Amino acid sequence: MPTLGELRDYGARLTIYCHTINPRRCGNSWSPSMDQMVQYFGVDFDPGERRPEFLRRFVCEKCGQRDIATTWHPPANTPGLLTGQGSHDHGPPNPVEVARIRAEYEQGKAIAEMHKANADRMRQEALAAEKARKKLQRDLETGRQIIGPPNPWAGRKKGRWL
Ligand SMILES: [Zn+2]
């Protein structure tokens, strides 16, 4: 963690939250200026390294408690802020991660295509079975023999005995 002087020069902003829950949530927050922080702690103070010492110095103006949390913000003009991309920079994409996500996507696509092919095949089979069932029913209704020897009367002419 950089020192307070570096943070000030960078343009970082600090917000302090009151974390006091008892007797009831205070919820107070304030943003001291970095000049003020440097004045209190010194230019070389490292708020990350000496965090307990840093936090101990704050007292909530509203409830007087010392249960404090801090949040550091990048400078107001940081690219990526208020652009719908989130408030922090993710940096260039990690090629390994990108490859993994792409592989997962391809795998998911292959599985989806397999499922679709399976569904198509099952629908074709169901249609074929339904067609066969209808043909069988039609054959039975019209008296056509489909099992056993061919019907000897099948080719006879109408109106003749034999
Ligand atoms: Zn408070």
Coordinates of C-alpha atoms and ligand atoms in Angstrom, one line a residue:
M1 CA 0.0 0.0 0.0
P2 CA 1.4 3.4 -0.9
T3 CA 1.9 6.2 1.6
L4 CA -0.6 8.9 2.3
G5 CA 1.5 11.4 0.3
E6 CA 1.5 9.1 -2.7
L7 CA -2.2 8.6 -2.4
R8 CA -2.8 12.3 -2.2
D9 CA -0.6 12.9 -5.3
Y10 CA -2.4 10.1 -7.1
G11 CA -5.7 11.8 -6.3
A12 CA -7.1 8.9 -4.3
R13 CA -10.2 9.7 -2.2
L14 CA -11.0 8.2 1.2
T15 CA -14.4 7.5 2.6
I16 CA -14.8 6.5 6.2
Y17 CA -17.8 4.5 7.4
C18 CA -19.1 4.1 10.9
H19 CA -19.6 0.4 11.4
T20 CA -21.2 0.7 14.8
I21 CA -24.2 -1.7 15.0
N22 CA -25.1 -1.4 18.7
P23 CA -27.2 0.0 20.0
R24 CA -28.4 0.6 16.5
R25 CA -26.7 0.9 13.1
C26 CA -25.2 4.4 12.9
G27 CA -24.4 4.4 9.1
N28 CA -22.5 7.6 9.3
S29 CA -19.9 8.2 6.6
W30 CA -17.6 11.1 5.7
S31 CA -14.8 11.8 3.3
P32 CA -11.9 13.6 4.8
S33 CA -9.6 15.5 2.4
M34 CA -6.2 13.9 1.7
D35 CA -4.5 17.1 2.7
Q36 CA -6.1 16.7 6.1
M37 CA -4.9 13.0 6.3
V38 CA -1.4 14.0 5.4
Q39 CA -1.5 16.7 8.0
Y40 CA -2.6 14.3 10.7
F41 CA -0.5 11.2 9.9
G42 CA 2.4 12.6 7.9
V43 CA 3.4 12.1 4.2
D44 CA 5.2 8.8 4.8
F45 CA 2.4 7.1 6.8
D46 CA 1.3 3.9 5.1
P47 CA -2.4 3.3 6.0
G48 CA -2.2 -0.3 4.7
E49 CA 0.8 -1.4 6.8
R50 CA -0.2 0.5 9.9
R51 CA -3.9 -0.1 9.5
P52 CA -4.8 -0.6 13.2
E53 CA -3.1 2.6 14.1
F54 CA -4.7 4.3 11.2
L55 CA -8.2 3.2 12.1
R56 CA -7.7 3.9 15.8
R57 CA -7.4 7.6 15.1
F58 CA -11.0 8.0 13.7
V59 CA -14.0 8.7 15.8
C60 CA -17.5 8.9 14.4
E61 CA -18.7 12.5 14.6
K62 CA -22.3 11.3 15.0
C63 CA -22.2 8.5 17.6
G64 CA -18.6 8.8 19.0
Q65 CA -17.8 5.2 18.3
R66 CA -14.4 4.0 16.9
D67 CA -15.7 1.0 14.9
I68 CA -14.6 2.4 11.6
A69 CA -14.2 1.0 8.1
T70 CA -12.4 2.7 5.3
T71 CA -12.8 2.6 1.5
W72 CA -10.3 4.0 -1.0
H73 CA -11.6 5.4 -4.3
P74 CA -9.6 6.1 -7.4
P75 CA -9.5 9.7 -8.7
A76 CA -12.7 11.1 -10.0
N77 CA -11.6 11.2 -13.6
T78 CA -10.3 7.6 -13.7
P79 CA -11.3 5.9 -17.0
G80 CA -13.8 3.2 -16.4
L81 CA -15.7 5.1 -13.8
L82 CA -19.4 5.9 -14.7
T83 CA -19.0 4.2 -18.1
G84 CA -21.0 1.2 -17.3
Q85 CA -17.9 -1.0 -17.1
G86 CA -17.7 -1.1 -13.3
S87 CA -15.7 1.1 -11.1
H88 CA -12.4 -0.7 -11.3
D89 CA -10.1 -1.7 -14.2
H90 CA -9.9 -5.4 -14.8
G91 CA -6.8 -4.9 -17.0
P92 CA -6.1 -6.8 -20.2
P93 CA -7.9 -10.1 -20.5
N94 CA -6.0 -13.1 -19.2
P95 CA -5.4 -15.4 -22.3
V96 CA -5.6 -18.6 -20.2
E97 CA -9.0 -17.5 -18.8
V98 CA -10.2 -16.4 -22.2
A99 CA -9.2 -19.8 -23.6
R100 CA -11.0 -21.6 -20.7
I101 CA -14.2 -19.6 -21.2
R102 CA -14.1 -20.2 -24.9
A103 CA -13.5 -24.0 -24.4
E104 CA -16.4 -24.1 -22.0
Y105 CA -18.6 -22.3 -24.5
E106 CA -17.6 -24.7 -27.3
Q107 CA -18.3 -27.6 -25.1
G108 CA -21.7 -26.3 -24.1
K109 CA -22.5 -25.6 -27.7
A110 CA -21.5 -29.2 -28.7
I111 CA -23.7 -30.6 -25.9
A112 CA -26.6 -28.5 -27.0
E113 CA -26.2 -29.6 -30.6
M114 CA -26.0 -33.2 -29.5
H115 CA -29.2 -32.8 -27.5
K116 CA -30.9 -31.2 -30.5
A117 CA -29.8 -34.0 -32.8
N118 CA -31.1 -36.5 -30.3
A119 CA -34.4 -34.7 -30.0
D120 CA -34.7 -34.6 -33.8
R121 CA -33.9 -38.3 -34.1
M122 CA -36.5 -39.2 -31.4
R123 CA -39.1 -37.0 -33.2
Q124 CA -38.4 -38.7 -36.5
E125 CA -38.7 -42.1 -34.8
A126 CA -42.0 -41.2 -33.2
L127 CA -43.4 -39.9 -36.5
A128 CA -42.3 -43.1 -38.2
A129 CA -43.9 -45.3 -35.4
E130 CA -47.1 -43.2 -35.7
K131 CA -47.1 -43.7 -39.5
A132 CA -46.6 -47.4 -39.1
R133 CA -49.4 -47.6 -36.5
K134 CA -51.8 -45.8 -38.8
K135 CA -50.9 -48.0 -41.8
L136 CA -51.5 -51.1 -39.7
Q137 CA -54.8 -49.8 -38.5
R138 CA -55.8 -48.9 -42.1
D139 CA -54.7 -52.3 -43.3
L140 CA -56.7 -54.0 -40.6
E141 CA -59.8 -51.9 -41.4
T142 CA -59.6 -52.6 -45.1
G143 CA -59.1 -56.3 -44.4
R144 CA -55.8 -56.5 -46.1
Q145 CA -53.6 -59.3 -44.7
I146 CA -50.3 -58.1 -43.5
I147 CA -49.3 -61.1 -41.5
G148 CA -49.3 -64.6 -42.9
P149 CA -49.5 -65.8 -46.5
P150 CA -50.8 -63.5 -49.2
N151 CA -54.6 -63.4 -49.6
P152 CA -55.5 -65.7 -52.5
W153 CA -58.6 -63.6 -53.2
A154 CA -56.7 -60.4 -53.3
G155 CA -56.4 -60.3 -57.1
R156 CA -59.8 -61.8 -58.0
K157 CA -62.0 -59.9 -60.3
K158 CA -65.3 -58.6 -59.0
G159 CA -68.3 -60.6 -59.7
R160 CA -66.5 -63.9 -60.3
W161 CA -66.5 -66.9 -58.1
L162 CA -62.9 -67.9 -58.6
Ligands
ZN1 ZN -21.4 6.4 14.1

